[in-house]
Tab-separated table of C-alpha atoms and ligand atoms in Angstrom:
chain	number	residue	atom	x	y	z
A	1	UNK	CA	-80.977	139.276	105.816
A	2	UNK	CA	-77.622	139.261	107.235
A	3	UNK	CA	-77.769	135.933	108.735
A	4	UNK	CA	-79.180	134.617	105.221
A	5	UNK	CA	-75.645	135.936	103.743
A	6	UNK	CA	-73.997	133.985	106.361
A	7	UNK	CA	-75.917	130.688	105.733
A	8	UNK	CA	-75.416	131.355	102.146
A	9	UNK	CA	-71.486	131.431	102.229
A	10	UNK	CA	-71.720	128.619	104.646
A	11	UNK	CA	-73.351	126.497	102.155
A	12	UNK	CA	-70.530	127.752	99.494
A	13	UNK	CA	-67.231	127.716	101.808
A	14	UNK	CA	-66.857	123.692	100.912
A	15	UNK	CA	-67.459	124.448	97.377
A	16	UNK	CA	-64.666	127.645	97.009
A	17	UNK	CA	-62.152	125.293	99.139
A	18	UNK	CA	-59.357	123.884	96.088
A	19	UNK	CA	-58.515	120.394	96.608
A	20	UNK	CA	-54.419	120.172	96.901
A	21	UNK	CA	-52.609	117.903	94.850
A	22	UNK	CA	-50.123	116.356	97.308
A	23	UNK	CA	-48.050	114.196	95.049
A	24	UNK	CA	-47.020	113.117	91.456
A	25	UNK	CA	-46.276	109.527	90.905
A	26	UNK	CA	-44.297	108.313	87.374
A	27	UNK	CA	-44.035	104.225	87.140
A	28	UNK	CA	-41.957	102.590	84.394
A	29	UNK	CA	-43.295	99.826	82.602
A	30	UNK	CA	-41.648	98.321	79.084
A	31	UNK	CA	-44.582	99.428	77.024
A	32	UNK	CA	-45.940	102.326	78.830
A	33	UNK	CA	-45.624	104.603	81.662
A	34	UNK	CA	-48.223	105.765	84.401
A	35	UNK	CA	-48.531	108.825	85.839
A	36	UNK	CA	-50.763	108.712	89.127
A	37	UNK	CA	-51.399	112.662	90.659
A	38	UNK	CA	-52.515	112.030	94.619
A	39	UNK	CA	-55.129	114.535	95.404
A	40	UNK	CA	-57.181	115.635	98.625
A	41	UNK	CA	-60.645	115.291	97.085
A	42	UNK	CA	-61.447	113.485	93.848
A	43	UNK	CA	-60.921	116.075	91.352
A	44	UNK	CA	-62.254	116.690	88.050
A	45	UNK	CA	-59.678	115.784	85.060
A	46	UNK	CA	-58.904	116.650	81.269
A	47	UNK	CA	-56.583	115.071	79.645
A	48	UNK	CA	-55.588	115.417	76.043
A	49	UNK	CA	-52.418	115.136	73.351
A	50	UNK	CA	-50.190	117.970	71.596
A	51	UNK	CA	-48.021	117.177	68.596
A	52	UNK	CA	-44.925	119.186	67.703
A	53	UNK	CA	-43.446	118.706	69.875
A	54	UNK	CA	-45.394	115.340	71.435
A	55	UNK	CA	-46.702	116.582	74.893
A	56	UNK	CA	-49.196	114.984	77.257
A	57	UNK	CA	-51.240	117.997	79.140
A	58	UNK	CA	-53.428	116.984	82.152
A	59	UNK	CA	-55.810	120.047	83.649
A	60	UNK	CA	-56.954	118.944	86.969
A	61	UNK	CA	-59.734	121.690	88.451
A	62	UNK	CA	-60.243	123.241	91.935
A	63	UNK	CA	-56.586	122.955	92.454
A	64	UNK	CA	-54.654	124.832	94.838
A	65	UNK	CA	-51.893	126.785	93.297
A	66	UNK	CA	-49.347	125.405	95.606
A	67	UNK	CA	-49.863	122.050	93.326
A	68	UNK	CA	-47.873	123.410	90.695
A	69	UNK	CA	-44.740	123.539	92.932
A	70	UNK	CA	-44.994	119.815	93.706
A	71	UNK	CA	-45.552	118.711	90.574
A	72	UNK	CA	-42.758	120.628	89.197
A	73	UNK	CA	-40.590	118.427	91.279
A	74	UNK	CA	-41.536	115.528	89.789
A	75	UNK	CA	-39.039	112.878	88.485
A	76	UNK	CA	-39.216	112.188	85.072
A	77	UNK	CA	-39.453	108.508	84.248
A	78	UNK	CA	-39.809	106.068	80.874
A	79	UNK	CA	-41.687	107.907	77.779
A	80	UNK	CA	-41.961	111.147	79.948
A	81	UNK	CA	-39.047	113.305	79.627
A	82	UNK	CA	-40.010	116.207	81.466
A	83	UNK	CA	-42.768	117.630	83.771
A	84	UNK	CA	-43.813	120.711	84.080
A	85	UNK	CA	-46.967	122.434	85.377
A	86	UNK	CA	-48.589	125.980	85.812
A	87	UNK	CA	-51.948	127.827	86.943
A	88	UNK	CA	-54.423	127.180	84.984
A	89	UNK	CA	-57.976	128.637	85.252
A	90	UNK	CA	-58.331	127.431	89.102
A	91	UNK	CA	-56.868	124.515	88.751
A	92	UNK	CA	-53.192	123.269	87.999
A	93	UNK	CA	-51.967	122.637	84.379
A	94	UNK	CA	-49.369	119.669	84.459
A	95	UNK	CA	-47.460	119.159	80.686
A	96	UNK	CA	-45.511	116.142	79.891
A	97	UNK	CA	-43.273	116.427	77.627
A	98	UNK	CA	-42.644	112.422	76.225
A	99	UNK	CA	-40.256	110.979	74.000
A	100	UNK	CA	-43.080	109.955	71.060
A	101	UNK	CA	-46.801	109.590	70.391
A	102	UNK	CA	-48.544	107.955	73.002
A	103	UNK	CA	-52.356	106.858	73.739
A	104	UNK	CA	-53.790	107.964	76.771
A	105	UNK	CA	-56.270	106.408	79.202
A	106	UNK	CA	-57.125	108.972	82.443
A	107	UNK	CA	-59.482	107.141	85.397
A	108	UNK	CA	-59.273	108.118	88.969
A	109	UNK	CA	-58.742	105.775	91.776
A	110	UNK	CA	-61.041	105.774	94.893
A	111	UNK	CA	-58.845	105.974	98.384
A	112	UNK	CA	-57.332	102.325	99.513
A	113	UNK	CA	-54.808	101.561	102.632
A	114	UNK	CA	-51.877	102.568	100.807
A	115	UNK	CA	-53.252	105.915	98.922
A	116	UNK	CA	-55.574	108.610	98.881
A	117	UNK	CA	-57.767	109.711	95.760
A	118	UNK	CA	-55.967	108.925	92.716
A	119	UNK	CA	-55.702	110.113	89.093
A	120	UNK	CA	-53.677	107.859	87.059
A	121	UNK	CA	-53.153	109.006	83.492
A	122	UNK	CA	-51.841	105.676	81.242
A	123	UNK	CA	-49.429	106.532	78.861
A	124	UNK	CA	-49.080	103.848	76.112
A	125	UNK	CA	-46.729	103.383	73.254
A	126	UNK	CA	-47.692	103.547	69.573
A	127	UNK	CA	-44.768	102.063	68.335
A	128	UNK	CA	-45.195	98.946	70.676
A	129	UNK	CA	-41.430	97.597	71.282
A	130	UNK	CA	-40.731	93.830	69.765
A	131	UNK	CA	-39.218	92.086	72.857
A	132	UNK	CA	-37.554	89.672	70.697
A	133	UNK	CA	-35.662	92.253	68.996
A	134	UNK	CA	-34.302	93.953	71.913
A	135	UNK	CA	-33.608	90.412	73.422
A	136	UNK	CA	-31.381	91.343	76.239
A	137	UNK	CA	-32.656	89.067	78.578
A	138	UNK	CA	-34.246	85.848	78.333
A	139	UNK	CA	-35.840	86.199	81.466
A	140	UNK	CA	-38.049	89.605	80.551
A	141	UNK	CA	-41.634	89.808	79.038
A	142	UNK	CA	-43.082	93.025	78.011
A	143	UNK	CA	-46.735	93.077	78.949
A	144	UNK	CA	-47.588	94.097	74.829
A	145	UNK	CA	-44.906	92.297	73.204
A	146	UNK	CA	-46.373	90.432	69.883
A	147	UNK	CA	-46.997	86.626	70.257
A	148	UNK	CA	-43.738	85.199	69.942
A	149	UNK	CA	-43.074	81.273	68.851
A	150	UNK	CA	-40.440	80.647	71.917
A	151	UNK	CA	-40.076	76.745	70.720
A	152	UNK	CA	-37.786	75.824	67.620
A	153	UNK	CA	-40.177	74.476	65.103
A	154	UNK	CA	-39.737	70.470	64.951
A	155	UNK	CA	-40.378	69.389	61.792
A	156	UNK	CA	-42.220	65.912	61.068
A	157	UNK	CA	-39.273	63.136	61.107
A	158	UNK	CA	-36.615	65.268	61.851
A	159	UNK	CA	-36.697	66.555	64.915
A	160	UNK	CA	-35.497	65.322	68.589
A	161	UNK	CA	-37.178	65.739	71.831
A	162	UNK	CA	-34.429	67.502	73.615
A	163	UNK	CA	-35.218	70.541	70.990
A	164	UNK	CA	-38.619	71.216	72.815
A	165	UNK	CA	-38.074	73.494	75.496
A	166	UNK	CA	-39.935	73.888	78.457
A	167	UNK	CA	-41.206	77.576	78.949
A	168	UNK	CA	-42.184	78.684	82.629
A	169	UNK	CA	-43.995	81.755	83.539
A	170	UNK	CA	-42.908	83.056	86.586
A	171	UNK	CA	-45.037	85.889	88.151
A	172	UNK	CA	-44.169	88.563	90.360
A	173	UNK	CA	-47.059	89.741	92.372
A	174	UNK	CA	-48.154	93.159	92.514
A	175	UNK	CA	-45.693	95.856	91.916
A	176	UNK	CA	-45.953	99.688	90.805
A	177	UNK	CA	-49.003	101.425	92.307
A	178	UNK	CA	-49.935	98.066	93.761
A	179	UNK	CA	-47.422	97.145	97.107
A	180	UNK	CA	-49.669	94.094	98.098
A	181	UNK	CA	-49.194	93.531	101.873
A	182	UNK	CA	-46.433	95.490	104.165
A	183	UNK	CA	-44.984	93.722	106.984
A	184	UNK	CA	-44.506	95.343	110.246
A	185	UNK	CA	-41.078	96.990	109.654
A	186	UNK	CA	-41.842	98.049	106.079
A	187	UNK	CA	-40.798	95.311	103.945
A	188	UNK	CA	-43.118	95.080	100.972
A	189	UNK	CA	-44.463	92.333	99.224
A	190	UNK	CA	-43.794	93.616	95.690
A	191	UNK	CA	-40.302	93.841	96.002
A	192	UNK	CA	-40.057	90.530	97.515
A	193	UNK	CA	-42.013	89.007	95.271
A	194	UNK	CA	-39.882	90.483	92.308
A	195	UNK	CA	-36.517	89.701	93.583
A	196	UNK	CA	-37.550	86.021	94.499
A	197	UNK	CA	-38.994	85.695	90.834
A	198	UNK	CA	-36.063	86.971	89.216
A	199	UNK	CA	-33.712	84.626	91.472
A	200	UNK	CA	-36.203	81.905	90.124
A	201	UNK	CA	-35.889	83.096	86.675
A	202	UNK	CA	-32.401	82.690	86.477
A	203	UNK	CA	-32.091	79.258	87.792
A	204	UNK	CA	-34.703	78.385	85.483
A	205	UNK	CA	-32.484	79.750	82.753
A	206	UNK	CA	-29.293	77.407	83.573
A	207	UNK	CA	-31.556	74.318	83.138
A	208	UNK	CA	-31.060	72.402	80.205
A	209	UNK	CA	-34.377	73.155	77.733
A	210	UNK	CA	-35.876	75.435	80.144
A	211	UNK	CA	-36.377	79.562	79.515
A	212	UNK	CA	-38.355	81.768	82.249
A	213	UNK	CA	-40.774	84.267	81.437
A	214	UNK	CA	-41.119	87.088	83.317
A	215	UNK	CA	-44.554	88.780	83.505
A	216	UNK	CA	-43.315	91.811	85.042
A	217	UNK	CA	-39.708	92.863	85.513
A	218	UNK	CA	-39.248	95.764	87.000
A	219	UNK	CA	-41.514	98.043	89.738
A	220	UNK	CA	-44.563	98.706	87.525
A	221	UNK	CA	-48.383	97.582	87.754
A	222	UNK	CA	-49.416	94.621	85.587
A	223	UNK	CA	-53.388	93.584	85.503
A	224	UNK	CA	-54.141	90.103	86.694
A	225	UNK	CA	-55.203	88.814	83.375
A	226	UNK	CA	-52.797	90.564	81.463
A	227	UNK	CA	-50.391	88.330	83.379
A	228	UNK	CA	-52.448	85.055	81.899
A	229	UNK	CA	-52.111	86.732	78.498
A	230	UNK	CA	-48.000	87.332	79.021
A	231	UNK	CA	-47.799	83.458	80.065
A	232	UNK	CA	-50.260	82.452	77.177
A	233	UNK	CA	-48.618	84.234	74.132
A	234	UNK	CA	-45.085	83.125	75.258
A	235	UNK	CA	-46.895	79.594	75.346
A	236	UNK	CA	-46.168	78.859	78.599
A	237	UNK	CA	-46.059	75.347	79.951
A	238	UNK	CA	-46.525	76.303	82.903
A	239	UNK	CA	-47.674	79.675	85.326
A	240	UNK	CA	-46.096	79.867	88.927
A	241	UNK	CA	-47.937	83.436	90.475
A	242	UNK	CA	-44.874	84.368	93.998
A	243	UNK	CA	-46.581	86.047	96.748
A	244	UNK	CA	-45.833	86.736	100.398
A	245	UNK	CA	-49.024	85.810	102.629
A	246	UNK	CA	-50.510	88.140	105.241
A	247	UNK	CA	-52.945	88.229	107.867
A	248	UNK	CA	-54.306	90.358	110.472
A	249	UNK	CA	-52.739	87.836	113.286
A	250	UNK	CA	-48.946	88.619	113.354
A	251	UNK	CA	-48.164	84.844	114.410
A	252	UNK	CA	-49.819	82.926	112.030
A	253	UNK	CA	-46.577	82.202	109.376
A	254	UNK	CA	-45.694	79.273	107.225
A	255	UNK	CA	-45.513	78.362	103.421
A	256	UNK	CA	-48.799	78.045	101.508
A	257	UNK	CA	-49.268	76.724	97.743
A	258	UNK	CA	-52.841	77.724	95.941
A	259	UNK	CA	-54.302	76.157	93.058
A	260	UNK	CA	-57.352	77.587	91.561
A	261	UNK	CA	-61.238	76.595	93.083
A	262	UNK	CA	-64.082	77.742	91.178
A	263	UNK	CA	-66.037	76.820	94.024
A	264	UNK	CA	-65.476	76.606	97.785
A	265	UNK	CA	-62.261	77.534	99.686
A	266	UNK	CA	-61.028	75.425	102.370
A	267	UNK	CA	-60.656	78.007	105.200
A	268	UNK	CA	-61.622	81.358	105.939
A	269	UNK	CA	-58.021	82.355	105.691
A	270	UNK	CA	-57.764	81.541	102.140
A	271	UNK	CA	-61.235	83.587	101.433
A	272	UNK	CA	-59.608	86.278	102.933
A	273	UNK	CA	-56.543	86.025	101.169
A	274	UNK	CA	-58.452	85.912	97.807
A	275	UNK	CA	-59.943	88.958	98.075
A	276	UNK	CA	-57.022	90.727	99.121
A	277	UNK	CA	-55.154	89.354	96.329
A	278	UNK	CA	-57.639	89.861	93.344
A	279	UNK	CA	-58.056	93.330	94.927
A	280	UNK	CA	-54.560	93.927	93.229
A	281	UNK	CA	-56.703	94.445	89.634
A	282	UNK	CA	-58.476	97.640	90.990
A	283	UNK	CA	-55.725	99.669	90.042
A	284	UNK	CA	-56.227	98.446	86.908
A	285	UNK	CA	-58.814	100.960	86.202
A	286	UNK	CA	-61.907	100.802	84.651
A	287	UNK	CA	-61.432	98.944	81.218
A	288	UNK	CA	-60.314	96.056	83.313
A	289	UNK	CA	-63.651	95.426	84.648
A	290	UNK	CA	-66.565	93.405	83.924
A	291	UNK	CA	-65.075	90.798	81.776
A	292	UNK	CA	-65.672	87.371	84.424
A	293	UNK	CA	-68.448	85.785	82.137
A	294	UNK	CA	-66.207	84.659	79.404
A	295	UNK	CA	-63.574	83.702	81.906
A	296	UNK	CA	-66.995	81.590	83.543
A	297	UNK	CA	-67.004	79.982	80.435
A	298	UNK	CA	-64.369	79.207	79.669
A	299	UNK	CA	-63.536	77.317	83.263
A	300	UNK	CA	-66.478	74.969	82.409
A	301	UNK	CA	-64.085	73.746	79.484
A	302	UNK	CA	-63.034	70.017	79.906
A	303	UNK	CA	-59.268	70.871	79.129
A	304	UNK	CA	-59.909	71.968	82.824
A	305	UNK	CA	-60.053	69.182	84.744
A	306	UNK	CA	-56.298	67.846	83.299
A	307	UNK	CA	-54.979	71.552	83.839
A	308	UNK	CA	-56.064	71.200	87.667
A	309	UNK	CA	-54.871	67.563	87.874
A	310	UNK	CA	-51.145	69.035	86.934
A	311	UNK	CA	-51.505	72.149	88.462
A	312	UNK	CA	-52.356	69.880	92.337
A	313	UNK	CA	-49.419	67.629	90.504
A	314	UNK	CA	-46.962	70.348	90.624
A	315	UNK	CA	-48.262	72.353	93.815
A	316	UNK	CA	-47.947	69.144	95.765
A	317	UNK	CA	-44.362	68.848	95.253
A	318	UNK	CA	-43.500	72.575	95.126
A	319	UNK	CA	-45.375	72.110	98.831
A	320	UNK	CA	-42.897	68.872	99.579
A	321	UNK	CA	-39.520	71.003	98.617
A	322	UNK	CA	-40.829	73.924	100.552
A	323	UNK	CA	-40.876	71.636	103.661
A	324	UNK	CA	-37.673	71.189	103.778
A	325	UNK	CA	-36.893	75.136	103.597
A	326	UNK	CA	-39.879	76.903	106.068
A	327	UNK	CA	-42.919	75.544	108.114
A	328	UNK	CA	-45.659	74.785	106.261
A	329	UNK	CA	-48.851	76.661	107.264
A	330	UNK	CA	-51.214	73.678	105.453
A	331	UNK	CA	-49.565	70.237	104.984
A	332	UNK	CA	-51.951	70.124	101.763
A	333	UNK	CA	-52.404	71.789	98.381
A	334	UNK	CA	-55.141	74.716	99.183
A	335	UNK	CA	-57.626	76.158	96.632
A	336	UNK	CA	-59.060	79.864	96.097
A	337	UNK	CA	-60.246	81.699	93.452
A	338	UNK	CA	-57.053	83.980	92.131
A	339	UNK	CA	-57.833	85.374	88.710
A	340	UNK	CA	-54.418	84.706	88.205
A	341	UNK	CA	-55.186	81.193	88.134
A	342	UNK	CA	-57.309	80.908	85.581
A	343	UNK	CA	-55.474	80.030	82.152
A	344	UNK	CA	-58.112	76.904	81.383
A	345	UNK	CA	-54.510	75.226	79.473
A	346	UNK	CA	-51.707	76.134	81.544
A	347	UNK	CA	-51.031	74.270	84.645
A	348	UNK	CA	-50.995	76.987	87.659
A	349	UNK	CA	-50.046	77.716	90.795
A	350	UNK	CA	-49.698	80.309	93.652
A	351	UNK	CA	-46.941	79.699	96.151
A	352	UNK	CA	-47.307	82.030	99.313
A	353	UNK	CA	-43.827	81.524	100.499
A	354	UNK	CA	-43.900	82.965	104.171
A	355	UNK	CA	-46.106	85.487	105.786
A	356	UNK	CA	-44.858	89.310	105.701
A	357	UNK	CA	-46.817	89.895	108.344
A	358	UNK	CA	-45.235	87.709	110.680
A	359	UNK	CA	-42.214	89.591	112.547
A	360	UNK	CA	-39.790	86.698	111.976
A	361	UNK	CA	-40.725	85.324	108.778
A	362	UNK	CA	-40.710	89.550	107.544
A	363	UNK	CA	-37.033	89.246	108.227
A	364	UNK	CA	-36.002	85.976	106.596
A	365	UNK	CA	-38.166	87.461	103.168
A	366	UNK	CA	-35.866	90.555	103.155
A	367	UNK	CA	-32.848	88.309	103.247
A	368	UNK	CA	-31.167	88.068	99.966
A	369	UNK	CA	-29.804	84.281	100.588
A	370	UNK	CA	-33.193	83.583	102.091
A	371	UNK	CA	-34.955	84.671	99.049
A	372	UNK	CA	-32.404	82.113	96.745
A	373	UNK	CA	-33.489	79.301	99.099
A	374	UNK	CA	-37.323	79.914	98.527
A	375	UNK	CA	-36.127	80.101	94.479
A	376	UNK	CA	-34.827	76.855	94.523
A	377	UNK	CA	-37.666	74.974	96.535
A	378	UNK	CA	-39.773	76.450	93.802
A	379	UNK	CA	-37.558	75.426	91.022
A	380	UNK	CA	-37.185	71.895	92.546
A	381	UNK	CA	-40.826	71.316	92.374
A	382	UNK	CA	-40.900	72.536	89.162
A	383	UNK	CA	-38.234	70.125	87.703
A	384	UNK	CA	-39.993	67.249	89.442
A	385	UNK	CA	-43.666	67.856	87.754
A	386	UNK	CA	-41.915	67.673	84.656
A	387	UNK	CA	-39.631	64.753	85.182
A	388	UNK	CA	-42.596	62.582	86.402
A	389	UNK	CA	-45.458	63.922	85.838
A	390	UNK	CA	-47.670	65.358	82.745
A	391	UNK	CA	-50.748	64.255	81.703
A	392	UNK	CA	-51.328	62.502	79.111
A	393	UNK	CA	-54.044	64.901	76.899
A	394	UNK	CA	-51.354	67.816	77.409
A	395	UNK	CA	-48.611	66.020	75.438
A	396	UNK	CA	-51.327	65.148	72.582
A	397	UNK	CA	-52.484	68.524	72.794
A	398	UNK	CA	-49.417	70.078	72.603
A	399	UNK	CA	-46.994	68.371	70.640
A	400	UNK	CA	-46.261	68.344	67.013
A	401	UNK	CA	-48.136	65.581	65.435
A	402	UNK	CA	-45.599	63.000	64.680
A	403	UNK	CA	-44.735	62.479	68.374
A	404	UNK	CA	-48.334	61.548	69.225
A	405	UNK	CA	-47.642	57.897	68.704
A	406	UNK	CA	-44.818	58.066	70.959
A	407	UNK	CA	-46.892	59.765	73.719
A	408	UNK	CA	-49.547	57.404	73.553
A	409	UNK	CA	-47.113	54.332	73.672
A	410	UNK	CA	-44.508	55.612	75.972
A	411	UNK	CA	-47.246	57.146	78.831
A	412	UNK	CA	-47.389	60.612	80.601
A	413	UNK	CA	-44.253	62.019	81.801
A	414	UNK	CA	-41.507	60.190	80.038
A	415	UNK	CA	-41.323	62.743	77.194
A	416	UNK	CA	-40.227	65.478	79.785
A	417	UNK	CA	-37.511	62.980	80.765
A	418	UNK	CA	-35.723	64.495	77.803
A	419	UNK	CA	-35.574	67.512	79.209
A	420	UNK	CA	-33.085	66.611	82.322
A	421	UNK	CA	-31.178	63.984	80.402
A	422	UNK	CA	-28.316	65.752	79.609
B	1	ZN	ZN1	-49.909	88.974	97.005
């Protein structure tokens, strides 16, 4: 009898053991604000909404009680304006107190290399913030931000080339709960990858008929094809994705530019890298998921086949200017399948600029005057695709009607021209 007692507590020590919650994370983003709780053993959630004042209140169960310390230390960050949490049943109760009414989406996160089990609690806006309006910066995109018309409208018979301007979507990779790769003294790849897309932002900016797009612009998560949206409602001309390579050999190194394959890869390397890179949607959550046959479809559209013509076009000579800057780790324009590639009507590429987790090439990433050089390769590529190159069903496609003539007579390319004349 005794030793059934024994066996029977045995059986329920793992049970009575409460999970700790080890850490409260609050990310930033223009339109919303994530809270992500780290904790020992996936725990069991509730999340719901209080008005009067507006309060967020997450109950997470089996909770140690020395959870509530921790997340009472919590910095406060975006919509949230305070966080504070208490016992509750035996769990921990966690209230955030936020600025207005928000939506709410709570999933949980299975362990990865950089974190442990995961609940992330979404916070979005109601009142979703018109970009336009606040119009700071030309350079910023807020992932929900209306569709905006970013080209002056030329009317038939009045207007000039020069009053098209050329929009650019320049994407930082990763960011928020998302580092992407970590080189061996630290240095991560979403903070590189930010700073060298706002350097190329801004020289975009100073060129005549050119704006930038940013598709995130500041240290928050932004899902892969939420990025294709950003570039597609800001009608983008064109989608440049900034990464930092890695690889589990610390001397491979070099510059690499990606366009998008919907079938084979041309190495190993770049199979590998596509999986680590698309991995970047899983902390996307659930509602992210399970949405590839439309994007199937749509890559058997014909507008395809010019979109990869420009998009080799443009990675070729972003490859060619990035010669002249760092080694190149392929002499040619490689292919893999990034979701972030896959606007069927915007010209895209991904430009690995140096490998993070190369020793040497870690160091010149962190460098501030390093990371203007790899801006400006970029940018000169850029220019070039659209001083000599664009096909010729893109201008058709995309210009207002009465310049159709003039595309068809004058040939691919020498529209753009405009665009560096004065
Ligand atoms: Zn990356």
């Amino acid at each position: 009898m005794r030793w059934g007692i024994g066996l029977i507590l045995m059986l329920l020590l793992p049970l009575a053991q409460a999970a700790e919650l080890r850490d409260v994370r609050v990310w930033d983003a223009p339109d919303s604000t994530r809270v992500v709780l780290d904790v020992s053993n996936a725990a069991k959630s509730h999340v719901f909404t209080l008005t009067k004042p507006d309060r967020v209140v997450i109950d997470l169960d089996g909770i140690d009680a020395a959870g509530v310390r921790k997340a009472n230390q919590t910095e406060a960050k975006g919509i949230v304006r305070n966080v504070r949490a208490g016992v509750h049943g035996d769990g921990v109760r966690i209230v955030l107190d936020v600025d207005e009414p928000v939506t709410t989406n709570a999933f949980d996160l299975a362990p990865n290399d950089d974190y442990g089990n995961r609940v992330v609690v979404d916070l979005g806006r109601k009142t979703v913030v018109d970009n336009a309006a606040v119009g700071a910066s030309a350079a910023t995109a807020t992932p929900q931000s209306a569709p905006q018309s970013v080209t002056a409208p030329v009317l038939p018979g009045t207007g000039r080339l020069q009053d098209k301007q050329i929009v650019i979507a320049v994407d930082a990779g990763h960011g928020g709960e998302d580092p992407g790769a970590h080189g061996p003294s630290g240095l991560l790849e979403k903070n590189v990858s930010l700073a060298i897309a706002r350097k190329l932002a801004l020289l975009i900016n100073t060129q005549p008929n050119m704006r930038a797009v940013l598709t995130r612009d500041g240290d928050y998560y932004v899902g892969l094809r939420q990025r294709v949206e950003i570039a597609r409602k800001q009608q983008a001309d064109m989608f440049v994705s900034i990464h930092c390579n890695a690889f589990t050999k610390r001397d491979m190194h070099g510059t690499a530019v990606y366009v998008l394959s919907d079938r084979g890869v041309n190495t190993e390397q770049a199979r590998w890298l596509a999986n680590r890179e698309n991995a970047a949607d899983l902390v996307g959550g659930v509602e992210l998921q399970g949405k590839d046959n439309d994007l199937a479809t749509v890559l058997l559209d014909l507008s395809q086949s010019a979109t990869m013509e420009a998009s080799f076009d443009v990675g070729s000579r972003i490859l060619h200017s990035m010669g002249e800057i760092n080694t190149l780790q392929r002499r040619d324009v490689q292919q893999a399948a990034f979701v972030v590639l896959k606007a069927p009507d915007i010209p895209s590429v991904l430009v690995e600029t140096a490998f993070i987790t190369n020793p040497h090439e870690e160091k010149l990433l962190g460098s501030d005057d390093y990371q203007g050089k790899l801006a400006s390769g970029i940018l000169d590529g850029v220019k070039g695709y659209f001083h000599g190159y664009r096909p010729r069903q893109q201008i058709v496609d995309k210009e207002a009607p009465h310049l159709q003539q003039v595309s068809a007579s004058a040939g691919g390319g020498s529209l753009q021209d405009a665009a560096f004349s004065n």
